[in-house]
mmCIF file of C-alpha atoms and ligand atoms in Angstrom:
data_model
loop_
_atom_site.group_PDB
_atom_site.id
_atom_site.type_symbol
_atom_site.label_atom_id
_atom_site.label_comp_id
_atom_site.label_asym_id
_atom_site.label_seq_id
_atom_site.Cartn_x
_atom_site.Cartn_y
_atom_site.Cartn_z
ATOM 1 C CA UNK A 783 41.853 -69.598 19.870
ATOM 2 C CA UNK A 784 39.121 -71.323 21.094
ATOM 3 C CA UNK A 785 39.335 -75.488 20.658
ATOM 4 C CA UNK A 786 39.279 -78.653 22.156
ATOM 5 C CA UNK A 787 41.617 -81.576 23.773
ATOM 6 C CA UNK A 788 39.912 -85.292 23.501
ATOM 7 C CA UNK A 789 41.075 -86.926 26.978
ATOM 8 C CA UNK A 790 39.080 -89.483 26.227
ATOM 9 C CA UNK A 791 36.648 -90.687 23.354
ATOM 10 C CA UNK A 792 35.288 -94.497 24.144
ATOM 11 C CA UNK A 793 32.006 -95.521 26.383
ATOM 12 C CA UNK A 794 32.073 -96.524 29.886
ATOM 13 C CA UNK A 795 33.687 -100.241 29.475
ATOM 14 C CA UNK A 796 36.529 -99.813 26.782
ATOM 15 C CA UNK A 797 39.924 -100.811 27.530
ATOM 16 C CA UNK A 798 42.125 -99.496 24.482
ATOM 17 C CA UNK A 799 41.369 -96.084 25.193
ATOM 18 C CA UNK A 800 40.026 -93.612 27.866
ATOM 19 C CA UNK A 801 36.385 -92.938 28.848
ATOM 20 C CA UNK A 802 34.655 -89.951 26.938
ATOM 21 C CA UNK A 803 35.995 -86.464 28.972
ATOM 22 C CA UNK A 804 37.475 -83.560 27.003
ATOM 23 C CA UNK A 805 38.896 -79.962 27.716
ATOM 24 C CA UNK A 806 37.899 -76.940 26.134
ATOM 25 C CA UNK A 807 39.898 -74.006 26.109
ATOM 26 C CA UNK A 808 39.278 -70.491 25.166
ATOM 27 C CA UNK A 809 41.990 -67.267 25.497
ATOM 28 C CA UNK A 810 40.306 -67.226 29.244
ATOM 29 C CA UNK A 811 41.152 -70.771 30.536
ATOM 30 C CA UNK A 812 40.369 -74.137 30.698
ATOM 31 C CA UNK A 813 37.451 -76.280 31.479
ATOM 32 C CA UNK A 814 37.067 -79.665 31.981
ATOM 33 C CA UNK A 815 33.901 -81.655 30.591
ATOM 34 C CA UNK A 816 32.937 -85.221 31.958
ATOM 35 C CA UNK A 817 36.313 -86.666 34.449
ATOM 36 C CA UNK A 818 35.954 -90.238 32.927
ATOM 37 C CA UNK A 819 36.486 -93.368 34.787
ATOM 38 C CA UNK A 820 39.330 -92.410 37.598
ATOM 39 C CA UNK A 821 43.029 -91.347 37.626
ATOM 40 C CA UNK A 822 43.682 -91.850 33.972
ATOM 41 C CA UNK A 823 42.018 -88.711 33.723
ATOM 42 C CA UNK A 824 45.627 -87.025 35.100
ATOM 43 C CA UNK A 825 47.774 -89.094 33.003
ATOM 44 C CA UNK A 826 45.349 -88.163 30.010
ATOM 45 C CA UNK A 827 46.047 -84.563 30.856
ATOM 46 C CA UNK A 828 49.791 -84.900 30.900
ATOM 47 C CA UNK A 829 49.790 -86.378 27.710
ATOM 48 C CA UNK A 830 47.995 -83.730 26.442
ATOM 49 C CA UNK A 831 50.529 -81.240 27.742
ATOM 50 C CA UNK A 832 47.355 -79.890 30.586
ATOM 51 C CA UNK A 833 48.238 -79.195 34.014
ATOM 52 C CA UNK A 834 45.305 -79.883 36.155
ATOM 53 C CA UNK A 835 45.697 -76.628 37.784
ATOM 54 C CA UNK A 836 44.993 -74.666 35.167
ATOM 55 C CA UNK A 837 41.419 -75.734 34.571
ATOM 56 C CA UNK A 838 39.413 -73.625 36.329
ATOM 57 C CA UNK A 839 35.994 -74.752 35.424
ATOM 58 C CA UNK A 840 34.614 -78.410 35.299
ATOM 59 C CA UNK A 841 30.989 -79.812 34.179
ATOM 60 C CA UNK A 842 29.593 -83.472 34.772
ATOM 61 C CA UNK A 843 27.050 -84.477 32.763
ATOM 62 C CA UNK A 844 25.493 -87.830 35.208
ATOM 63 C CA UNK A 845 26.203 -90.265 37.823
ATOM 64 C CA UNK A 846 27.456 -93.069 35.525
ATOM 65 C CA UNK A 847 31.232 -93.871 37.077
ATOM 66 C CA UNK A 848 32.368 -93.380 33.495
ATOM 67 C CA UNK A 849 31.311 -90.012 33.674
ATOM 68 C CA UNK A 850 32.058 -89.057 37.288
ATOM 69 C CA UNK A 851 35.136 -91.066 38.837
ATOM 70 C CA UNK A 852 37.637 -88.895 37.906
ATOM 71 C CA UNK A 853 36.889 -86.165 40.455
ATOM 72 C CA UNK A 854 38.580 -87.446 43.332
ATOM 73 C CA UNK A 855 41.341 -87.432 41.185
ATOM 74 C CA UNK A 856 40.970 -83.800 40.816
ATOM 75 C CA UNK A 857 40.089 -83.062 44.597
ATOM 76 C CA UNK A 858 43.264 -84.987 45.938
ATOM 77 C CA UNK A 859 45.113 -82.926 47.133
ATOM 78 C CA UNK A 860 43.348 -79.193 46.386
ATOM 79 C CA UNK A 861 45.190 -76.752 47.628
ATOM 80 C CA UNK A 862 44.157 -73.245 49.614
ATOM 81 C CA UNK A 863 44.670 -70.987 46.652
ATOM 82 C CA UNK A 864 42.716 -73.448 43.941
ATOM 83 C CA UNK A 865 40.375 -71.725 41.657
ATOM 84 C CA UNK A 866 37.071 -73.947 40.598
ATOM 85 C CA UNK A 867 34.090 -73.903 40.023
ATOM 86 C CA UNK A 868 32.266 -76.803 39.650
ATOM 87 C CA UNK A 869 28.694 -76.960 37.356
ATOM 88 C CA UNK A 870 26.522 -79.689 38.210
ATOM 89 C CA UNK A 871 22.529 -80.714 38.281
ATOM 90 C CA UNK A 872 21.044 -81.553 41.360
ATOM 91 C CA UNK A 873 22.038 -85.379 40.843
ATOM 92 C CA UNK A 874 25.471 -85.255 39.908
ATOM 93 C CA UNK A 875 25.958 -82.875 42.963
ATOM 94 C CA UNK A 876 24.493 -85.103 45.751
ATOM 95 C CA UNK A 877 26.397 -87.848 44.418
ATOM 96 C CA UNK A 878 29.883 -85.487 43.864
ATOM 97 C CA UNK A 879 29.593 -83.701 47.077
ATOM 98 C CA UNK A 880 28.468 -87.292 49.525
ATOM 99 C CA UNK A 881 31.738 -88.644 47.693
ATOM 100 C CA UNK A 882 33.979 -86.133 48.446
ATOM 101 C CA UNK A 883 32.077 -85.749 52.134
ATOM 102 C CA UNK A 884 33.531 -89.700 52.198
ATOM 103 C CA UNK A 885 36.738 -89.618 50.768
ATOM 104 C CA UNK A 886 38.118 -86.189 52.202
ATOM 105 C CA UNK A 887 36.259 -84.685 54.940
ATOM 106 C CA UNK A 888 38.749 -81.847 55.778
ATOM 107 C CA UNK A 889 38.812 -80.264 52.524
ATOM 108 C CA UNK A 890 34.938 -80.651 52.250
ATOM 109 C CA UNK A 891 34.572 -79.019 56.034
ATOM 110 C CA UNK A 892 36.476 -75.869 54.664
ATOM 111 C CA UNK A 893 36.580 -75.785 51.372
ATOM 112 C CA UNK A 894 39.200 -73.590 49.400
ATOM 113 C CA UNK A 895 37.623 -69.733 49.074
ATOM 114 C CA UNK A 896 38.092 -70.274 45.223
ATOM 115 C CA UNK A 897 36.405 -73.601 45.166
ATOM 116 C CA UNK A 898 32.295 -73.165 44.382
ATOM 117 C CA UNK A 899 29.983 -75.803 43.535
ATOM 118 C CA UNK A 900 26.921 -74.500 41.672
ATOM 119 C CA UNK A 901 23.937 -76.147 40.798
ATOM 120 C CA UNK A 902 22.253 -75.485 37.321
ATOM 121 C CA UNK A 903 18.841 -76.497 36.451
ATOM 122 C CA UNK A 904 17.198 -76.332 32.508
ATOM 123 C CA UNK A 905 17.340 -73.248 31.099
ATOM 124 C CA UNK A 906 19.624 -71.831 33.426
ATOM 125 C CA UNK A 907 22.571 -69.760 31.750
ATOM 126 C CA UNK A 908 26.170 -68.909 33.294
ATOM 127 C CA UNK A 909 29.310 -67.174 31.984
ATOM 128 C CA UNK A 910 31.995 -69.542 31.915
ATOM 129 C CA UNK A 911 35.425 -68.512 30.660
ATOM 130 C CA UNK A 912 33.985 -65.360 29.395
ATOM 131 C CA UNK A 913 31.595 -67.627 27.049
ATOM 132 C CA UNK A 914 27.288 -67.502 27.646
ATOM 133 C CA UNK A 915 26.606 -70.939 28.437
ATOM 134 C CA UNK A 916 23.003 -72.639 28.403
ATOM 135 C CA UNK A 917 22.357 -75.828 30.444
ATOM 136 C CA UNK A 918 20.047 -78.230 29.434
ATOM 137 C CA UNK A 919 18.327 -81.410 30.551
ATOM 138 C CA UNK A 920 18.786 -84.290 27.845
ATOM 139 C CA UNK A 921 15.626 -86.284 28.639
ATOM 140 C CA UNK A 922 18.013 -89.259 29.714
ATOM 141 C CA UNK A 923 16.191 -92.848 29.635
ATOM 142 C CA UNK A 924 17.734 -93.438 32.561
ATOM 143 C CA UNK A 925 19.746 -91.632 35.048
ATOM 144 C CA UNK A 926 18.994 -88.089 34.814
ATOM 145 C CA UNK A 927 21.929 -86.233 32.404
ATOM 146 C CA UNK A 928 22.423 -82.711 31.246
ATOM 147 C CA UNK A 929 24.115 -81.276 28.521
ATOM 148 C CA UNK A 930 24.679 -77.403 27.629
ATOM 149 C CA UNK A 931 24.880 -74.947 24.837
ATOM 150 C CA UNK A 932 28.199 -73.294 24.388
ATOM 151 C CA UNK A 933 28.250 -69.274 22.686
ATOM 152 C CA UNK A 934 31.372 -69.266 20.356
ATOM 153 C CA UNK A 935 33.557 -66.479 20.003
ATOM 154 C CA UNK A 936 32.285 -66.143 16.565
ATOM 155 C CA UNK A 937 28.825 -66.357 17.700
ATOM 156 C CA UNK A 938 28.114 -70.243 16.590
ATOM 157 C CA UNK A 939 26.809 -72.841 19.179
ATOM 158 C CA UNK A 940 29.111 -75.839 20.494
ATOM 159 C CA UNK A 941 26.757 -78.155 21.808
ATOM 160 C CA UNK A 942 27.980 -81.337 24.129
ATOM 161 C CA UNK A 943 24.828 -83.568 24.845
ATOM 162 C CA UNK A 944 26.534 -86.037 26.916
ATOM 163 C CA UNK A 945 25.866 -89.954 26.140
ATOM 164 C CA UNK A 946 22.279 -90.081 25.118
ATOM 165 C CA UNK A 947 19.985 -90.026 22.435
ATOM 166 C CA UNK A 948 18.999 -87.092 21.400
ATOM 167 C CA UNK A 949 15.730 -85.729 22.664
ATOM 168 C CA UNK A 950 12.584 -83.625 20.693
ATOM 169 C CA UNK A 951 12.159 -81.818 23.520
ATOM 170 C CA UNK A 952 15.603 -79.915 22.343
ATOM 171 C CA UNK A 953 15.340 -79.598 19.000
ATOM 172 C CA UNK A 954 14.578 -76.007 18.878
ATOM 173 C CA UNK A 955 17.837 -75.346 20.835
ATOM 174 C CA UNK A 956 19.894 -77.142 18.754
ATOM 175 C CA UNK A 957 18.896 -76.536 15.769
ATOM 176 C CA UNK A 958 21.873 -75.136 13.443
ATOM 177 C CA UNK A 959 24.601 -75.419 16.037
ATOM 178 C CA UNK A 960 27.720 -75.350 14.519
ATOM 179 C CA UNK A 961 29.358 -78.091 16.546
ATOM 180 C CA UNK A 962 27.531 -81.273 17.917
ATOM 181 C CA UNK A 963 28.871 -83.689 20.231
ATOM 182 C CA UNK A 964 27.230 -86.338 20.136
ATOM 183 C CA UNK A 965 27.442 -89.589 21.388
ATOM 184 C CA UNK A 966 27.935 -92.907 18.999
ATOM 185 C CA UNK A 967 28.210 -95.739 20.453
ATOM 186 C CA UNK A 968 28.413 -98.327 18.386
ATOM 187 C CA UNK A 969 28.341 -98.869 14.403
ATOM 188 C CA UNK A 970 24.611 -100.153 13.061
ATOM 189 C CA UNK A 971 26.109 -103.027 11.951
ATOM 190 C CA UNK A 972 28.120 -104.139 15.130
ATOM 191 C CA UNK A 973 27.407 -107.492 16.844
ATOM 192 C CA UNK A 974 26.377 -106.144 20.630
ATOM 193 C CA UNK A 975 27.198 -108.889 23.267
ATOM 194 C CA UNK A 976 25.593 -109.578 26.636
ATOM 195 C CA UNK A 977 27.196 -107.110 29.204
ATOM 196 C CA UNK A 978 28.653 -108.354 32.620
ATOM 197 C CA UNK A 979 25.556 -109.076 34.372
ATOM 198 C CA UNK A 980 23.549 -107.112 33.477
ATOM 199 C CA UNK A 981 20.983 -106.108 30.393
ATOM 200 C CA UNK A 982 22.065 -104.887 27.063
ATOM 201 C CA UNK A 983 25.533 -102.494 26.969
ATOM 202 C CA UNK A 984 28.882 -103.591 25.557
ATOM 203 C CA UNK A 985 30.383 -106.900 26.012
ATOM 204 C CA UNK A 986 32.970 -107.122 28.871
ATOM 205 C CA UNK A 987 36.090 -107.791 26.868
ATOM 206 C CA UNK A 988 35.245 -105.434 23.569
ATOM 207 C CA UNK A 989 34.527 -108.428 21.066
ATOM 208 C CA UNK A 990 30.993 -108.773 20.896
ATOM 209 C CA UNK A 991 29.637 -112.274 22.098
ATOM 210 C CA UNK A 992 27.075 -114.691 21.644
ATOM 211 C CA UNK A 993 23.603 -114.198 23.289
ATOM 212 C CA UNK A 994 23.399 -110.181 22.631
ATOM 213 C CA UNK A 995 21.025 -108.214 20.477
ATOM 214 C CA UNK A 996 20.845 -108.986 16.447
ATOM 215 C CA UNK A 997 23.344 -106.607 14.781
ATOM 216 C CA UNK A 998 21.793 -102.944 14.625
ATOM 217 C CA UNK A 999 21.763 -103.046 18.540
ATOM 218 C CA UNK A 1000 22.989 -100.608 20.706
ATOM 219 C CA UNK A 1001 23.185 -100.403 24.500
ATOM 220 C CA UNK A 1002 20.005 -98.956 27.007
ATOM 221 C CA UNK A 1003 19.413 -95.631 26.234
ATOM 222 C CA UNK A 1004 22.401 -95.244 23.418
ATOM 223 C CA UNK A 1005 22.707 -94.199 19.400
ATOM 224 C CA UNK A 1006 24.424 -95.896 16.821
ATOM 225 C CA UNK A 1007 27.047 -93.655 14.721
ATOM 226 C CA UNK A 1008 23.791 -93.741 11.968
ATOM 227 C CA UNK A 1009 21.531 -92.644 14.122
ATOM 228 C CA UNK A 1010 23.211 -89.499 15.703
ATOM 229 C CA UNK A 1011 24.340 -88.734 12.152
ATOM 230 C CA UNK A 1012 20.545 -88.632 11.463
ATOM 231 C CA UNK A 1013 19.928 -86.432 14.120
ATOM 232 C CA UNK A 1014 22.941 -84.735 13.011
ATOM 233 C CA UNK A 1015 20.548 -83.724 9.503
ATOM 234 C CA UNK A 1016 17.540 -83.455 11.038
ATOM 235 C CA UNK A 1017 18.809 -80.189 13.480
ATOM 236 C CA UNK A 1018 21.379 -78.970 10.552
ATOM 237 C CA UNK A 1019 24.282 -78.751 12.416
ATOM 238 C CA UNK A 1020 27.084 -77.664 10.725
ATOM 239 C CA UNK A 1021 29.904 -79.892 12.290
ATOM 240 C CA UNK A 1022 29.293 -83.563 13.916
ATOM 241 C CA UNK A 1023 31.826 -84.940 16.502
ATOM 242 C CA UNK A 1024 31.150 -88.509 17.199
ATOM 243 C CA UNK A 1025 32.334 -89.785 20.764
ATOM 244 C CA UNK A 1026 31.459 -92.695 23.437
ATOM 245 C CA UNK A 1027 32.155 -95.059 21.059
ATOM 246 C CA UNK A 1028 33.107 -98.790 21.214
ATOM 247 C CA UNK A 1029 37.285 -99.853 21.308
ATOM 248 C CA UNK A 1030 36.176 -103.213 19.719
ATOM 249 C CA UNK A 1031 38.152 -101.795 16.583
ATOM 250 C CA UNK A 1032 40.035 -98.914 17.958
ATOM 251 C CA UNK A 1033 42.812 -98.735 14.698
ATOM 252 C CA UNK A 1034 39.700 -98.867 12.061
ATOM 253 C CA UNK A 1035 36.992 -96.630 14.421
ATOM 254 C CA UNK A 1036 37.753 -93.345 13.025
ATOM 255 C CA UNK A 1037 37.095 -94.507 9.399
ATOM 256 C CA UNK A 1038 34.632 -97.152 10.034
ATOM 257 C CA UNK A 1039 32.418 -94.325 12.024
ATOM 258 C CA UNK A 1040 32.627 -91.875 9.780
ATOM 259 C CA UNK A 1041 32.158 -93.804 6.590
ATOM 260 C CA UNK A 1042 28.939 -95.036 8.706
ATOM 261 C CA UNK A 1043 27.751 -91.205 9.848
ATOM 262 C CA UNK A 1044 28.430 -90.030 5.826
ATOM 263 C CA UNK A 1045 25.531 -92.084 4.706
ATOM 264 C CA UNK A 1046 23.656 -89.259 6.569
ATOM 265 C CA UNK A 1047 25.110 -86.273 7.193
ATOM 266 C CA UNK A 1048 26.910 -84.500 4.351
ATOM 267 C CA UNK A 1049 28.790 -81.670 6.746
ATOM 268 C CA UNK A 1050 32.254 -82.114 8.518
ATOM 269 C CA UNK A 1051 32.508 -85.180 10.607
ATOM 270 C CA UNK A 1052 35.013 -85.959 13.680
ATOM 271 C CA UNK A 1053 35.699 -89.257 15.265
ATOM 272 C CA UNK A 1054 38.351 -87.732 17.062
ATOM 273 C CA UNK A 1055 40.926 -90.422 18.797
ATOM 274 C CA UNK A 1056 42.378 -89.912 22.443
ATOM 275 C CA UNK A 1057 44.229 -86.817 23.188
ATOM 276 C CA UNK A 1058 43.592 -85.170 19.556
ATOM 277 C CA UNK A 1059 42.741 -81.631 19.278
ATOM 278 C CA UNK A 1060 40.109 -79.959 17.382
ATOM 279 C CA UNK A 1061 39.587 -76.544 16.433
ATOM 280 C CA UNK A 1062 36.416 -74.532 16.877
ATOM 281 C CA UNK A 1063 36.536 -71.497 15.765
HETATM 282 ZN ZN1 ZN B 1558 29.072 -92.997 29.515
#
C-alpha cells in the first residue's frame, strides 16, 4: 500500500478549495508534504479520515505562506511523546524555526526528544518511512524551493517538484519517473488578472480581470497545465499529477486540465480534487 491523500490541490490565493499540501503514506507511516495556508490544514486532515498524530514525517518545499502556514497548526499543542521529524532547506528552516521561536517559546526551548528538525541540502539522501529519498533544489525564480525524489516500493520514482517550473538542471534525475507532481497553474488559455498589489499572479477574487497578461499568461515563476505536460514528454514520465492550480472553475478543472495536458502527454494524467486519493504503487 503505498498512495497518496490530496489535502489540498489549488495555488496560494484560491478560495473554493485548499492550498496545494498532500500526505503520503506507505505500510510505515505517514508524511506530510507542503502544510498549506493555516488551520484548514487540520480540518483537511479530518476529512480525510488523518489524525495529525500519526504523521510522523513532514517536508516544506519554500517560504511562500501557501506553502508554510500550516505548521503552527501542527506545533500547537505538541506533546512530550510526539514523534517528528521535520525535512527542510536552509530557508524554510530559518523561517520555520524564528516562527515557532515567536509563537511558542516553551516548546522551542525544550523541544519533545522525538521532535528533530533536519536540514537537507541538493543531493542529500535520507530514509524516510523506510523509503530512499533524494532532495533536490528546483532552481526556483524566486524564493529558493526544493523538491525530492521518492524510491517506490516497486522501485519507480515519485517525484514532487513543488510550485515551479521545471528546471534543466534536473532533467537527468527525473527522467522516467513514474509519478510527477507537478505544478499547473493555470490553463494556456486562461485570462490572468492583475493580483492584489502586486505584479503578475492570480486575480484576488478567482475571475480573471481587466489589466492582466494576454491569455497564455501565467503567474512569476509558474507553468501552465500545457507546459508541465510538455515537460511531462520531454523527461518520459510515466504518470503526470497536475496540482497548484487555479479555483476560477473548480467543477470543470479536472476535465478542462486534463483535456489541456492530453494535447501533450499521452500517459496517465491526474488533476486530482481536494481530499482524493491516489494510488502509487
Ligand atoms: Zn504555492
Amino acid at each position: 500500500m503505498e498512495r497518496i491523500t490530496m489535502l489540498g490541490t489549488g495555488h496560494a490565493m484560491v478560495f473554493d478549495c485548499f492550498n496545494t499540501c498532500f500526505v503520503y503514506e506507505n505500510e510505515n507511516g505517514k508524511m506530510l508534504v507542503d502544510t498549506g495556508g493555516g488551520g484548514q490544514l487540520l480540518g483537511q486532515m479530518r476529512k480525510a479520515g488523518i489524525d495529525d498524530w500519526d504523521i510522523s514525517a513532514v517536508y516544506v518545499s519554500h517560504r511562500h505562506t501557501d506553502h508554510i502556514m500550516g505548521l503552527p497548526w501542527l506545533f500547537r499543542g505538541l506533546g512530550r511523546d510526539r514523534k517528528l521529524k521535520l525535512y527542510f532547506h536552509e530557508d524554510v528552516m530559518r523561517v520555520a524555526t524564528g516562527m515557532m521561536e515567536l509563537l511558542f517559546p516553551d516548546t522551542m526551548e525544550s523541544l519533545p526528544e522525538g521532535v528533530e528538525f533536519i536540514t537537507v541540502r541538493d543531493g542529500d539522501t535520507a530514509e524516510i518511512l523506510g523509503r530512499h529519498v533524494e532532495f533536490m533544489d528546483l532552481h526556483s525564480p524566486n524564493v529558493p524551493q526544493f523538491g525530492f525524489k521518492l524510491t517506490l516500493e516497486d522501485g519507480g520514482a515519485m517525484v514532487f517538484h513543488g510550485d515551479v517550473p521545471f528546471h534543466e538542471a534536473n532533467r537527468e534525475r527525473i527522467t522516467g519517473a513514474e509519478w510527477l507532481l507537478h505544478e499547473a497553474f493555470n490553463l494556456s488559455t486562461e485570462k490572468m488578472g492583475p493580483p492584489p498589489g502586486g505584479k503578475g499572479g492570480p486575480p484576488p477574487m478567482g475571475k480573471g480581470g481587466p489589466g492582466g497578461p494576454p491569455p497564455g499568461g501565467k503567474g512569476p515563476g509558474h507553468s501552465t497545465v500545457k507546459q508541465a505536460a510538455s515537460y511531462a514528454r520531454s523527461l518520459r514520465v510515466k504518470n503526470l499529477l497536475l496540482f497548484h492550480g487555479s479555483d476560477n472553475d473548480i467543477q470543470n478543472r479536472k476535465a478542462a486540465y486534463t483535456a489541456e495536458a492530453r494535447t501533450e502527454f499521452d500517459g496517465p494524467i491526474y488533476v486530482p480534487d481536494d481530499l482524493e486519493v491516489i494510488d502509487l504503487t
